C-alpha cells in the first residue's frame, strides 16, 4: 500500500475514534458538563429514575425533587428506587402533584422513604397491599402466601418509616388493610410533612428547614434564590426506554421473526438473519421489563402458523384472514396488566401485521415452489437426461454424448451408435443408461 493510502486510512481511523469517543461520553456521563457547583442552589427535578440521584450528587445539587403521580409499580423497581433514596448524599423530596394525582401502592412506600414527603391539595396516597402480577404461570394465592408477602412488605416499610419519624402503625394499615389517605388525612396522621399548592411553594417552605437524614445526620436546607433543572436522560437511557415501549417492542418482535424466517427459508441471504437476530434479542430485552401476557404470545404464534398453512393449502384466504385476526388479538393482549392500561396501539398493530402476513405467505410459497424445481447442479442434474451413443455399448462399456460432453457409459443390453439413451444412475465418472424407446425418440 502507498504512503498516501496509509495516511488516508490513518485519518479515517482517527476520525472514527474521535466520533466513537464523543458518543461514549454522551452515553455514559450525562450531565457531566454541569458537574461544577453553581452559585445558586440547584434543585434537580426528576421522575422515577435512580440514575438521576447519582447525577444530582455529581452536580452538587441542594435538593432532589421527585414529582409523583402513579398507580404503583413493580416491587423490584420500587425497592431499587427506595434504596437509592435512602443512600442519596443529596436530600430528596417526594411531591404528589398536580391536584388530583395519586401516589398509590409502590408510590406510597417511595413517598414515605423520602427526606421530605409532600402532597398537593386534592391528592391521595396509600392502598399499598401487594398484588401478584399476571405472568406466564399463575400461582395460586393461598392465605399463608398472602401473609408472607404482606409481612415482608410491612417489615420493609417499618425499616425506613420509623427512622423518618413517621406514624408506623398508620402506615402499616395501607398494606394490611389496603387503606388510602387524602392529603389532609396523611398530614394529620404524621405520614407526610407538608401540604403545598405547587413546587415553588414547597421550595419556599423548605428553605432554612432542618431535616434529619436517614443516617441520623442533621442538615439545614439552603434554597435561597434556587434554580430548578430537569434531569435529562442520556442517549443510552433514551434508547433503552424506547425499546421498552409496547409499540416498539411489538415491531421488534415481528421484524425479528420475519428476518429469521427469511434466513431459514432462504439460506445464504445473511442480511435478514443478522437484522432479525438483533431485533429478536432487543425484543427479548424488552420482555424482561414489560408485563407480557402469555395468551398474547400464543395468539401471535398461532397467527404465524396459519400464515404458513395458507401458503401450503388452498383455503381461499380463510387461513390468511384467521392468521391476521389471531395476530391482531395477540398484539392487543401482548402487553397488559393493571399497571399498564396502554398496550400495543391498534394502528401500529394493523400497520405491522398486514405486511407481515403477506410477506410470510409469499416467502413460504417461494419455498414450496422451489421444492418442485428440477435440480440443475451436481450429479442429480444428470438423472433422466438423454444423450446419443458415440461408441457402441455392446454388453460392456462405450461412450455417449450428453450436454455436449463425452461420458463413459454402460447398459444392460447392446445399444448401437446413434441411438438415444436415458441416464439412470451416476457412478463416479461412469453413467448407467438405457435405450430410449423409438416411439419417443427425437432427432438431436
PDB file of C-alpha atoms in Angstrom, residues 73-84 106 110 156 288:
ATOM      1  CA  UNK A  73     -45.297  -0.179  40.030  1.00  0.00           C
ATOM      2  CA  UNK A  74     -43.282  -3.370  40.175  1.00  0.00           C
ATOM      3  CA  UNK A  75     -41.809  -4.399  43.515  1.00  0.00           C
ATOM      4  CA  UNK A  76     -38.218  -4.705  42.263  1.00  0.00           C
ATOM      5  CA  UNK A  77     -38.240  -1.230  40.706  1.00  0.00           C
ATOM      6  CA  UNK A  78     -39.767   0.250  43.891  1.00  0.00           C
ATOM      7  CA  UNK A  79     -37.178  -1.405  46.138  1.00  0.00           C
ATOM      8  CA  UNK A  80     -34.317  -0.211  43.945  1.00  0.00           C
ATOM      9  CA  UNK A  81     -35.656   3.353  43.974  1.00  0.00           C
ATOM     10  CA  UNK A  82     -36.093   3.371  47.765  1.00  0.00           C
ATOM     11  CA  UNK A  83     -32.554   2.086  48.306  1.00  0.00           C
ATOM     12  CA  UNK A  84     -31.185   4.897  46.146  1.00  0.00           C
ATOM     13  CA  UNK A 106     -45.468   1.308  45.460  1.00  0.00           C
ATOM     14  CA  UNK A 110     -41.480   5.731  47.945  1.00  0.00           C
ATOM     15  CA  UNK A 156     -39.684  -3.319  54.689  1.00  0.00           C
ATOM     16  CA  UNK A 288     -37.762  -8.600  30.828  1.00  0.00           C
TER      17      UNK A 288
END
